[in-house]
């Protein structure tokens, strides 16, 4: 299952706290096939998970993985970098 760094959790919490998405809302990660054949990921604030979404457990913020993204992120770590109020998320392998 995808894990999150403390920096990513904090950044997601700040984003969620400023968005009007309701109590069940969170961050949804979906697979985004690129034109070059590489798969990227799309992040979106949603009001709740879709029926087949996987909910990331053992984190302090609600994160949902679409069915196509979940296996691709299974051994990944979501991290965040914050610069000038801009957040950049990256996914890397677990150490």
PDB file of C-alpha atoms in Angstrom:
ATOM      1  CA  UNK A   1       0.000   0.000   0.000  1.00  0.00           C
ATOM      2  CA  UNK A   2       1.136   3.548  -0.725  1.00  0.00           C
ATOM      3  CA  UNK A   3       2.735   5.320   2.222  1.00  0.00           C
ATOM      4  CA  UNK A   4       3.007   9.058   2.817  1.00  0.00           C
ATOM      5  CA  UNK A   5       5.844  11.080   4.269  1.00  0.00           C
ATOM      6  CA  UNK A   6       4.999  13.459   7.126  1.00  0.00           C
ATOM      7  CA  UNK A   7       5.572  16.353   4.704  1.00  0.00           C
ATOM      8  CA  UNK A   8       3.029  14.925   2.250  1.00  0.00           C
ATOM      9  CA  UNK A   9       0.483  14.345   5.028  1.00  0.00           C
ATOM     10  CA  UNK A  10       0.909  17.909   6.252  1.00  0.00           C
ATOM     11  CA  UNK A  11       0.591  19.386   2.752  1.00  0.00           C
ATOM     12  CA  UNK A  12      -2.526  17.334   2.009  1.00  0.00           C
ATOM     13  CA  UNK A  13      -4.083  18.356   5.338  1.00  0.00           C
ATOM     14  CA  UNK A  14      -3.509  22.039   4.556  1.00  0.00           C
ATOM     15  CA  UNK A  15      -5.026  21.661   1.083  1.00  0.00           C
ATOM     16  CA  UNK A  16      -8.057  19.769   2.391  1.00  0.00           C
ATOM     17  CA  UNK A  17      -8.615  22.261   5.216  1.00  0.00           C
ATOM     18  CA  UNK A  18      -8.884  25.135   2.726  1.00  0.00           C
ATOM     19  CA  UNK A  19     -11.154  23.339   0.240  1.00  0.00           C
ATOM     20  CA  UNK A  20     -14.947  23.068   0.449  1.00  0.00           C
ATOM     21  CA  UNK A  21     -15.081  19.278   0.018  1.00  0.00           C
ATOM     22  CA  UNK A  22     -17.035  18.202   3.101  1.00  0.00           C
ATOM     23  CA  UNK A  23     -16.241  15.867   5.958  1.00  0.00           C
ATOM     24  CA  UNK A  24     -15.811  12.741   3.802  1.00  0.00           C
ATOM     25  CA  UNK A  25     -13.611  14.437   1.231  1.00  0.00           C
ATOM     26  CA  UNK A  26      -9.987  13.786   0.507  1.00  0.00           C
ATOM     27  CA  UNK A  27      -7.291  13.522  -2.127  1.00  0.00           C
ATOM     28  CA  UNK A  28      -7.892  11.056  -4.972  1.00  0.00           C
ATOM     29  CA  UNK A  29      -4.984   9.759  -7.022  1.00  0.00           C
ATOM     30  CA  UNK A  30      -5.704   8.338 -10.463  1.00  0.00           C
ATOM     31  CA  UNK A  31      -3.517   6.951 -13.225  1.00  0.00           C
ATOM     32  CA  UNK A  32      -2.922   9.348 -16.117  1.00  0.00           C
ATOM     33  CA  UNK A  33      -1.404   7.643 -19.187  1.00  0.00           C
ATOM     34  CA  UNK A  34       0.859  10.020 -21.046  1.00  0.00           C
ATOM     35  CA  UNK A  35       1.245  10.321 -24.798  1.00  0.00           C
ATOM     36  CA  UNK A  36       4.778   8.920 -24.458  1.00  0.00           C
ATOM     37  CA  UNK A  37       3.534   5.633 -22.987  1.00  0.00           C
ATOM     38  CA  UNK A  38       4.613   6.535 -19.454  1.00  0.00           C
ATOM     39  CA  UNK A  39       2.009   6.588 -16.707  1.00  0.00           C
ATOM     40  CA  UNK A  40       1.734   9.661 -14.544  1.00  0.00           C
ATOM     41  CA  UNK A  41      -0.704  10.409 -11.782  1.00  0.00           C
ATOM     42  CA  UNK A  42      -3.472  12.960 -11.425  1.00  0.00           C
ATOM     43  CA  UNK A  43      -4.364  14.319  -7.991  1.00  0.00           C
ATOM     44  CA  UNK A  44      -7.766  15.810  -7.302  1.00  0.00           C
ATOM     45  CA  UNK A  45      -9.770  16.899  -4.299  1.00  0.00           C
ATOM     46  CA  UNK A  46     -12.998  14.917  -4.125  1.00  0.00           C
ATOM     47  CA  UNK A  47     -16.002  14.782  -1.805  1.00  0.00           C
ATOM     48  CA  UNK A  48     -15.415  11.083  -1.123  1.00  0.00           C
ATOM     49  CA  UNK A  49     -14.015   7.890  -2.613  1.00  0.00           C
ATOM     50  CA  UNK A  50     -15.559   6.207  -5.618  1.00  0.00           C
ATOM     51  CA  UNK A  51     -17.067   2.758  -4.899  1.00  0.00           C
ATOM     52  CA  UNK A  52     -14.009   0.829  -6.156  1.00  0.00           C
ATOM     53  CA  UNK A  53     -11.354   3.193  -4.782  1.00  0.00           C
ATOM     54  CA  UNK A  54      -8.826   1.884  -2.308  1.00  0.00           C
ATOM     55  CA  UNK A  55      -8.527   3.972   0.859  1.00  0.00           C
ATOM     56  CA  UNK A  56      -4.948   4.459   2.060  1.00  0.00           C
ATOM     57  CA  UNK A  57      -4.799   3.297   5.659  1.00  0.00           C
ATOM     58  CA  UNK A  58      -2.554   4.306   8.548  1.00  0.00           C
ATOM     59  CA  UNK A  59      -2.384   7.950   7.482  1.00  0.00           C
ATOM     60  CA  UNK A  60      -3.844  11.012   9.161  1.00  0.00           C
ATOM     61  CA  UNK A  61      -5.419  12.378   5.970  1.00  0.00           C
ATOM     62  CA  UNK A  62      -7.975  10.822   3.594  1.00  0.00           C
ATOM     63  CA  UNK A  63      -6.296   9.554   0.419  1.00  0.00           C
ATOM     64  CA  UNK A  64      -8.123   7.460  -2.173  1.00  0.00           C
ATOM     65  CA  UNK A  65      -6.555   5.448  -4.999  1.00  0.00           C
ATOM     66  CA  UNK A  66      -8.492   4.671  -8.152  1.00  0.00           C
ATOM     67  CA  UNK A  67      -8.421   0.959  -9.098  1.00  0.00           C
ATOM     68  CA  UNK A  68      -5.937   1.509 -11.966  1.00  0.00           C
ATOM     69  CA  UNK A  69      -3.559   3.577  -9.813  1.00  0.00           C
ATOM     70  CA  UNK A  70      -3.569   1.385  -6.700  1.00  0.00           C
ATOM     71  CA  UNK A  71      -1.344  -1.445  -8.010  1.00  0.00           C
ATOM     72  CA  UNK A  72       1.074   1.047  -9.582  1.00  0.00           C
ATOM     73  CA  UNK A  73       1.506   2.812  -6.233  1.00  0.00           C
ATOM     74  CA  UNK A  74       1.539  -0.289  -4.033  1.00  0.00           C
ATOM     75  CA  UNK A  75       5.259  -0.058  -3.223  1.00  0.00           C
ATOM     76  CA  UNK A  76       5.491   3.729  -3.435  1.00  0.00           C
ATOM     77  CA  UNK A  77       6.013   6.634  -1.081  1.00  0.00           C
ATOM     78  CA  UNK A  78       4.219   9.931  -1.688  1.00  0.00           C
ATOM     79  CA  UNK A  79       6.334  12.930  -0.721  1.00  0.00           C
ATOM     80  CA  UNK A  80       5.791  16.667  -1.037  1.00  0.00           C
ATOM     81  CA  UNK A  81       7.947  19.730  -1.499  1.00  0.00           C
ATOM     82  CA  UNK A  82       6.566  23.146  -0.560  1.00  0.00           C
ATOM     83  CA  UNK A  83       8.097  26.245  -2.151  1.00  0.00           C
ATOM     84  CA  UNK A  84       6.509  29.686  -2.184  1.00  0.00           C
ATOM     85  CA  UNK A  85       3.081  28.269  -1.263  1.00  0.00           C
ATOM     86  CA  UNK A  86       3.275  25.801  -4.160  1.00  0.00           C
ATOM     87  CA  UNK A  87       3.166  22.084  -3.414  1.00  0.00           C
ATOM     88  CA  UNK A  88       4.824  19.509  -5.650  1.00  0.00           C
ATOM     89  CA  UNK A  89       4.095  15.847  -5.008  1.00  0.00           C
ATOM     90  CA  UNK A  90       6.436  13.045  -6.046  1.00  0.00           C
ATOM     91  CA  UNK A  91       6.178   9.281  -5.817  1.00  0.00           C
ATOM     92  CA  UNK A  92       9.270   7.218  -5.195  1.00  0.00           C
ATOM     93  CA  UNK A  93      10.051   3.657  -4.191  1.00  0.00           C
ATOM     94  CA  UNK A  94       9.947   2.551  -0.578  1.00  0.00           C
ATOM     95  CA  UNK A  95      13.398   2.429   0.995  1.00  0.00           C
TER      96      UNK A  95
END
